[in-house]
Amino acid sequence: MQDLQQLKQQALNEIRNANSTSTVEQIRIKFLGRKSGLVTKIIQTLPSLSVDQKKRLGPLANQVKHNINQALNNKIIALKSPDHQTGEFFDTTLPGIRPEIGHLHPITLVSREVEEIFKSMGFQVHEGNELTDLHYNFLALNFPKDHPAMDSYDTFFIENKEKDIKLENKRVMRAHTSNMQVKIMESKKPPLRVIVPGRCFRNESTDASHEHTFYQCEGFIVDEKISVANLIYTLKEFLKAYFKKDEVKVRLRPGYFPFVEPGFELDFECMICGGKGCPVCKQTGWVELIPCGMIQQNVFKSAGYPKNKYTGFAFGMGLTRLAMMKYGITDIRLFMSGDLRFNNQF
Ligand code: PHE
């Protein structure tokens, strides 16, 4: 029995290494030749064995013969295939390789969901420039030159090779998706309903809740009679749809951003604990999620809109935060880690 197993291994190895049909035929004769094939010889001894031995050896011998035969035939097919003739040997005896199925990143999943909700409310989705300049990132948004508010954005400056470059033309990685507000307004006339989901960058030291690269979703509406009531209604509708709730409680606290006036921080009652207090809301019962406000008239001025004709609201929500809440992710650094153990869960 051992001899048979060994012969089988030997034959399969030789078949694997064979690279012409004539070699394959030689192997066939060597192992399965009618008179002096190595396997044939063993089979020929079978009649002289005891009944008991026959019972054990017979089926194995046949199996080995069958396996070798099959490998030989497959090899012939492989050698004659176009793959082999182009120089690439395709071994049809090898088991197949299961194709890996990709995963969507959790940020992509959340971004698509947010887009769908806003699209259902008539918003258009815009892509944005990640590389921008001080004009669009700050100055056009009513940040006075040298205003300390710019410092709080920890902006990444790109090295500018040009001499005497003007302040507004200095290139930066966008610190917020608000950099697209004026850019989009310049190319479109109101009424406008736009969201801009995208990647933002800040020069921050990282920890479980800070990351230098993160995602926001900007949104704004511009028309002739837009009010704070429209702002609250829109964001409540969004929250209800995103968290799949019939009702949601929100509160507005004052917030300072030069490009909105009045400016707010919109908090909502924690949906995880129903306002009782839990780790997600840091035991306060409220989650701070959406900075927002009524668009400052100077922003419209930057976009070239006539004075005091339009009103609008803007908001900038953290997509990364939304994803963390949705999937219970406690360390923001996992998103950019590229760790497949993390990505494969979605
Ligand atoms: N862009 C602001 C930030 O990232 C958020 C914001 C957007 C506030 C729109 C008001 C209106 O901090």
Short mmCIF file of C-alpha atoms in Angstrom, two decimals, residues 5-346:
data_model
loop_
_atom_site.label_atom_id
_atom_site.label_comp_id
_atom_site.label_asym_id
_atom_site.label_seq_id
_atom_site.Cartn_x
_atom_site.Cartn_y
_atom_site.Cartn_z
CA GLN A 5 0.94 5.87 -2.39
CA GLN A 6 4.54 6.67 -3.18
CA LEU A 7 4.10 5.83 -6.85
CA LYS A 8 1.07 8.08 -6.99
CA GLN A 9 2.99 11.02 -5.50
CA GLN A 10 5.90 10.41 -7.82
CA ALA A 11 3.64 10.25 -10.86
CA LEU A 12 1.75 13.42 -9.93
CA ASN A 13 5.04 15.29 -9.40
CA GLU A 14 6.37 14.19 -12.74
CA ILE A 15 3.11 15.16 -14.44
CA ARG A 16 3.21 18.60 -12.84
CA ASN A 17 6.73 19.19 -14.13
CA ALA A 18 6.13 17.83 -17.60
CA ASN A 19 6.09 20.51 -20.28
CA SER A 20 5.30 18.62 -23.46
CA THR A 21 2.69 16.08 -24.47
CA SER A 22 5.38 13.57 -25.39
CA THR A 23 6.78 13.70 -21.85
CA VAL A 24 3.26 13.14 -20.57
CA GLU A 25 2.93 10.05 -22.79
CA GLN A 26 6.25 8.74 -21.47
CA ILE A 27 4.99 9.17 -17.93
CA ARG A 28 1.83 7.30 -18.85
CA ILE A 29 3.89 4.36 -20.12
CA LYS A 30 6.21 4.48 -17.11
CA PHE A 31 3.40 4.17 -14.58
CA LEU A 32 0.43 2.71 -16.42
CA GLY A 33 2.10 0.89 -19.36
CA ARG A 34 0.24 -2.33 -20.16
CA LYS A 35 3.17 -4.65 -19.58
CA SER A 36 5.73 -3.01 -17.35
CA GLY A 37 4.07 0.11 -15.93
CA LEU A 38 5.05 0.54 -12.26
CA VAL A 39 1.45 0.67 -11.09
CA THR A 40 0.38 -2.02 -13.57
CA LYS A 41 2.94 -4.38 -12.07
CA ILE A 42 1.45 -4.06 -8.63
CA ILE A 43 -2.03 -4.61 -10.01
CA GLN A 44 -0.76 -7.75 -11.75
CA THR A 45 0.28 -9.21 -8.38
CA LEU A 46 -3.26 -8.93 -7.03
CA PRO A 47 -4.55 -12.41 -8.16
CA SER A 48 -1.76 -14.08 -6.18
CA LEU A 49 -2.74 -12.39 -2.92
CA SER A 50 -5.01 -13.67 -0.15
CA VAL A 51 -8.66 -12.61 -0.21
CA ASP A 52 -8.06 -10.30 2.70
CA GLN A 53 -5.10 -8.58 1.04
CA LYS A 54 -7.02 -8.27 -2.23
CA LYS A 55 -9.83 -6.53 -0.42
CA ARG A 56 -7.48 -3.91 0.95
CA LEU A 57 -5.14 -3.43 -2.02
CA GLY A 58 -7.57 -3.78 -4.90
CA PRO A 59 -9.63 -0.60 -4.41
CA LEU A 60 -6.55 1.48 -3.59
CA ALA A 61 -4.71 0.29 -6.68
CA ASN A 62 -7.68 1.18 -8.86
CA GLN A 63 -8.00 4.56 -7.21
CA VAL A 64 -4.32 5.34 -7.80
CA LYS A 65 -4.58 4.27 -11.40
CA HIS A 66 -7.63 6.44 -11.85
CA ASN A 67 -5.96 9.49 -10.22
CA ILE A 68 -2.87 9.22 -12.35
CA ASN A 69 -4.93 8.74 -15.47
CA GLN A 70 -7.00 11.82 -14.72
CA ALA A 71 -3.93 13.95 -13.98
CA LEU A 72 -2.38 12.82 -17.26
CA ASN A 73 -5.50 13.70 -19.23
CA ASN A 74 -5.86 17.08 -17.55
CA LYS A 75 -2.25 17.83 -18.25
CA ILE A 76 -2.68 17.06 -21.93
CA ILE A 77 -5.66 19.43 -22.06
CA ALA A 78 -3.66 22.10 -20.25
CA LEU A 79 -0.69 21.74 -22.56
CA LYS A 80 -2.90 22.09 -25.61
CA SER A 81 -4.79 25.11 -24.24
CA PRO A 82 -4.19 28.58 -25.69
CA ASP A 83 -2.97 29.75 -22.27
CA HIS A 84 -0.13 27.32 -22.43
CA GLN A 85 0.66 28.13 -26.00
CA THR A 86 1.03 31.81 -25.14
CA GLY A 87 3.61 30.78 -22.59
CA GLU A 88 1.41 31.03 -19.51
CA PHE A 89 0.85 27.61 -18.10
CA PHE A 90 -2.54 27.13 -16.54
CA ASP A 91 -2.69 24.05 -14.42
CA THR A 92 -6.28 22.83 -14.63
CA THR A 93 -5.59 20.30 -11.88
CA LEU A 94 -5.15 23.02 -9.27
CA PRO A 95 -8.17 23.95 -7.14
CA GLY A 96 -9.70 27.32 -8.04
CA ILE A 97 -8.93 30.55 -6.24
CA ARG A 98 -11.95 32.20 -4.70
CA PRO A 99 -11.99 35.85 -5.80
CA GLU A 100 -11.78 38.29 -2.90
CA ILE A 101 -14.88 40.43 -2.55
CA GLY A 102 -14.18 44.05 -1.70
CA HIS A 103 -15.85 46.10 1.02
CA LEU A 104 -17.09 49.64 1.06
CA HIS A 105 -15.39 51.76 3.67
CA PRO A 106 -17.76 52.75 6.51
CA ILE A 107 -17.28 56.42 5.62
CA THR A 108 -18.40 55.68 2.06
CA LEU A 109 -21.45 53.85 3.36
CA VAL A 110 -22.42 56.70 5.67
CA SER A 111 -21.70 59.34 3.04
CA ARG A 112 -23.96 57.58 0.53
CA GLU A 113 -26.73 57.31 3.08
CA VAL A 114 -26.46 61.00 3.97
CA GLU A 115 -26.47 61.91 0.27
CA GLU A 116 -29.62 59.88 -0.32
CA ILE A 117 -31.44 61.60 2.53
CA PHE A 118 -30.54 65.10 1.33
CA LYS A 119 -31.24 64.23 -2.29
CA SER A 120 -34.75 63.22 -1.23
CA MET A 121 -35.11 66.78 0.11
CA GLY A 122 -34.07 68.30 -3.21
CA PHE A 123 -30.37 68.91 -2.50
CA GLN A 124 -27.70 68.54 -5.17
CA VAL A 125 -24.50 66.72 -4.28
CA HIS A 126 -21.27 68.50 -5.17
CA GLU A 127 -17.72 67.30 -5.00
CA GLY A 128 -15.15 69.69 -3.68
CA ASN A 129 -11.55 70.73 -3.99
CA GLU A 130 -9.38 69.30 -1.25
CA LEU A 131 -6.51 71.55 -2.25
CA THR A 132 -7.74 75.11 -1.97
CA ASP A 133 -6.42 78.54 -1.02
CA LEU A 134 -6.77 80.98 1.83
CA HIS A 135 -9.39 82.87 -0.14
CA TYR A 136 -11.92 80.06 -0.35
CA ASN A 137 -10.96 78.41 2.92
CA PHE A 138 -11.18 81.60 5.01
CA LEU A 139 -11.12 85.09 3.52
CA ALA A 140 -14.15 84.74 1.28
CA LEU A 141 -15.97 83.36 4.31
CA ASN A 142 -15.70 86.64 6.19
CA PHE A 143 -12.58 85.82 8.20
CA PRO A 144 -10.75 89.15 8.43
CA LYS A 145 -7.05 88.93 7.43
CA ASP A 146 -4.89 87.91 10.42
CA HIS A 147 -7.98 87.09 12.43
CA PRO A 148 -7.18 84.63 15.25
CA ALA A 149 -10.21 82.50 14.32
CA MET A 150 -8.11 81.14 11.45
CA ASP A 151 -5.60 79.74 13.94
CA SER A 152 -8.18 77.47 15.51
CA TYR A 153 -8.45 75.57 12.23
CA ASP A 154 -4.86 74.22 12.39
CA THR A 155 -4.54 74.49 8.64
CA PHE A 156 -1.94 72.62 6.58
CA PHE A 157 -0.14 75.13 4.36
CA ILE A 158 1.28 73.89 1.08
CA GLU A 159 4.71 75.27 0.23
CA ASN A 160 4.35 78.06 -2.31
CA LYS A 161 7.30 78.40 -4.65
CA GLU A 162 6.11 81.69 -6.18
CA LYS A 163 7.68 84.85 -4.82
CA ASP A 164 5.44 87.64 -3.52
CA ILE A 165 2.38 85.41 -3.54
CA LYS A 166 -0.69 87.21 -2.28
CA LEU A 167 -2.10 86.08 1.05
CA GLU A 168 -5.38 84.97 -0.47
CA ASN A 169 -3.62 82.80 -3.05
CA LYS A 170 -1.61 80.82 -0.55
CA ARG A 171 -2.47 77.20 -1.03
CA VAL A 172 -3.80 75.12 1.85
CA MET A 173 -5.45 71.76 2.32
CA ARG A 174 -9.06 72.56 3.12
CA ALA A 175 -9.71 72.66 6.85
CA HIS A 176 -13.47 72.36 6.31
CA THR A 177 -15.91 71.68 3.49
CA SER A 178 -17.09 75.28 3.87
CA ASN A 179 -14.34 76.09 1.33
CA MET A 180 -16.89 75.12 -1.32
CA GLN A 181 -19.59 77.60 -0.28
CA VAL A 182 -18.39 80.61 -2.25
CA LYS A 183 -16.92 78.50 -5.04
CA ILE A 184 -20.32 76.92 -5.74
CA MET A 185 -22.24 80.19 -5.26
CA GLU A 186 -19.96 81.83 -7.85
CA SER A 187 -21.01 79.35 -10.49
CA LYS A 188 -24.72 79.10 -9.68
CA LYS A 189 -27.56 81.46 -9.00
CA PRO A 190 -30.07 80.95 -6.16
CA PRO A 191 -32.26 79.11 -5.37
CA LEU A 192 -29.55 76.70 -4.21
CA ARG A 193 -29.75 73.52 -2.21
CA VAL A 194 -26.38 71.85 -2.05
CA ILE A 195 -24.44 69.38 0.04
CA VAL A 196 -20.71 68.77 -0.21
CA PRO A 197 -19.48 65.61 1.47
CA GLY A 198 -15.72 65.34 1.60
CA ARG A 199 -12.33 64.99 3.18
CA CYS A 200 -10.83 67.71 5.37
CA PHE A 201 -7.41 68.11 6.90
CA ARG A 202 -6.13 69.69 10.10
CA ASN A 203 -2.67 69.70 11.56
CA GLU A 204 -3.68 68.04 14.80
CA SER A 205 -2.02 65.52 17.04
CA THR A 206 -4.12 62.41 16.87
CA ASP A 207 -5.86 60.50 19.62
CA ALA A 208 -9.01 58.40 19.90
CA SER A 209 -11.18 61.37 18.95
CA HIS A 210 -8.85 63.52 16.81
CA GLU A 211 -7.50 62.76 13.38
CA HIS A 212 -5.59 64.93 10.88
CA THR A 213 -7.85 63.65 8.08
CA PHE A 214 -11.59 63.42 8.57
CA TYR A 215 -14.85 63.81 6.68
CA GLN A 216 -17.50 66.48 6.84
CA CYS A 217 -20.70 67.12 4.99
CA GLU A 218 -21.35 70.76 4.23
CA GLY A 219 -24.85 71.83 3.32
CA PHE A 220 -26.48 75.10 2.42
CA ILE A 221 -29.65 76.59 1.10
CA VAL A 222 -29.84 80.03 -0.49
CA ASP A 223 -33.08 81.67 -1.53
CA GLU A 224 -35.07 84.81 -0.86
CA LYS A 225 -36.87 84.01 2.37
CA ILE A 226 -34.91 81.36 4.21
CA SER A 227 -35.16 81.46 7.99
CA VAL A 228 -33.84 79.73 11.09
CA ALA A 229 -37.10 77.73 11.12
CA ASN A 230 -36.12 76.21 7.76
CA LEU A 231 -32.71 75.36 9.17
CA ILE A 232 -34.14 73.59 12.20
CA TYR A 233 -36.76 71.74 10.16
CA THR A 234 -34.24 70.50 7.59
CA LEU A 235 -31.75 69.26 10.14
CA LYS A 236 -34.47 67.58 12.22
CA GLU A 237 -35.76 65.79 9.13
CA PHE A 238 -32.23 64.66 8.38
CA LEU A 239 -31.66 63.34 11.90
CA LYS A 240 -34.96 61.48 11.92
CA ALA A 241 -34.16 59.79 8.63
CA TYR A 242 -30.56 58.97 9.54
CA PHE A 243 -31.35 57.52 12.97
CA LYS A 244 -34.69 56.07 11.80
CA LYS A 245 -36.76 57.76 14.53
CA ASP A 246 -40.22 59.31 14.41
CA GLU A 247 -39.25 62.22 16.60
CA VAL A 248 -36.02 63.90 17.54
CA LYS A 249 -35.35 66.61 20.09
CA VAL A 250 -32.78 69.25 19.20
CA ARG A 251 -31.46 72.34 20.91
CA LEU A 252 -29.50 75.30 19.59
CA ARG A 253 -26.65 76.89 21.48
CA PRO A 254 -24.85 79.98 20.23
CA GLY A 255 -21.73 79.17 18.19
CA TYR A 256 -19.21 81.49 16.58
CA PHE A 257 -18.21 81.09 12.94
CA PRO A 258 -17.44 84.25 10.94
CA PHE A 259 -19.46 83.01 7.95
CA VAL A 260 -22.77 82.62 9.77
CA GLU A 261 -24.78 85.08 11.79
CA PRO A 262 -26.41 84.07 14.01
CA GLY A 263 -24.28 80.95 14.39
CA PHE A 264 -25.32 77.86 16.34
CA GLU A 265 -24.23 74.50 17.60
CA LEU A 266 -27.10 72.12 17.06
CA ASP A 267 -27.26 69.33 19.63
CA PHE A 268 -29.75 66.50 19.62
CA GLU A 269 -31.00 64.33 22.40
CA CYS A 270 -28.85 61.20 22.54
CA MET A 271 -30.63 58.43 20.64
CA ILE A 272 -28.49 55.73 22.18
CA CYS A 273 -29.68 56.28 25.76
CA GLY A 274 -32.79 58.39 25.08
CA GLY A 275 -31.27 61.32 26.97
CA LYS A 276 -30.51 59.46 30.18
CA GLY A 277 -26.73 59.67 29.80
CA CYS A 278 -24.26 57.18 28.28
CA PRO A 279 -20.68 57.10 26.97
CA VAL A 280 -21.74 58.34 23.50
CA CYS A 281 -23.20 61.56 24.93
CA LYS A 282 -20.58 61.68 27.70
CA GLN A 283 -23.38 61.31 30.29
CA THR A 284 -24.98 64.64 29.28
CA GLY A 285 -27.94 63.23 27.36
CA TRP A 286 -27.08 65.51 24.41
CA VAL A 287 -24.82 64.95 21.41
CA GLU A 288 -23.13 67.97 19.84
CA LEU A 289 -23.23 67.28 16.16
CA ILE A 290 -23.96 70.09 13.77
CA PRO A 291 -22.42 73.56 13.71
CA CYS A 292 -24.67 75.76 11.60
CA GLY A 293 -26.19 79.20 11.15
CA MET A 294 -27.61 81.82 8.81
CA ILE A 295 -25.18 82.74 6.05
CA GLN A 296 -23.43 86.08 6.66
CA GLN A 297 -24.20 88.70 3.99
CA ASN A 298 -20.45 89.17 3.41
CA VAL A 299 -20.27 85.60 2.13
CA PHE A 300 -22.89 86.45 -0.50
CA LYS A 301 -20.84 89.54 -1.30
CA SER A 302 -17.73 87.35 -1.88
CA ALA A 303 -19.80 85.28 -4.30
CA GLY A 304 -20.90 88.42 -6.19
CA TYR A 305 -24.55 88.23 -5.16
CA PRO A 306 -26.46 91.52 -4.77
CA LYS A 307 -26.60 92.98 -1.29
CA ASN A 308 -29.40 91.93 1.07
CA LYS A 309 -31.30 90.11 -1.65
CA TYR A 310 -30.79 86.55 -0.47
CA THR A 311 -30.83 84.70 2.82
CA GLY A 312 -29.72 81.17 3.54
CA PHE A 313 -28.45 78.74 6.07
CA ALA A 314 -25.37 76.57 6.19
CA PHE A 315 -24.28 73.63 8.28
CA GLY A 316 -21.22 71.42 8.50
CA MET A 317 -21.70 68.04 10.06
CA GLY A 318 -18.99 65.55 10.88
CA LEU A 319 -19.44 62.48 8.67
CA THR A 320 -16.78 60.67 10.63
CA ARG A 321 -18.70 61.37 13.84
CA LEU A 322 -21.89 60.07 12.24
CA ALA A 323 -20.12 56.87 11.22
CA MET A 324 -18.70 56.42 14.71
CA MET A 325 -22.14 56.76 16.24
CA LYS A 326 -23.79 54.48 13.71
CA TYR A 327 -21.32 51.62 14.10
CA GLY A 328 -20.26 52.17 17.72
CA ILE A 329 -16.65 52.89 16.75
CA THR A 330 -14.72 54.42 19.64
CA ASP A 331 -11.36 55.21 18.03
CA ILE A 332 -11.37 57.62 15.08
CA ARG A 333 -7.91 56.49 13.98
CA LEU A 334 -9.31 53.15 12.78
CA PHE A 335 -10.87 54.83 9.74
CA MET A 336 -7.57 55.79 8.15
CA SER A 337 -5.61 52.81 9.50
CA GLY A 338 -6.04 50.68 6.38
CA ASP A 339 -6.41 47.73 8.74
CA LEU A 340 -8.36 45.06 6.87
CA ARG A 341 -9.58 43.49 10.12
CA PHE A 342 -11.49 46.77 10.60
CA ASN A 343 -12.58 47.32 7.00
CA ASN A 344 -13.78 43.75 6.48
CA GLN A 345 -16.48 44.20 9.12
CA PHE A 346 -18.57 46.48 6.92
#
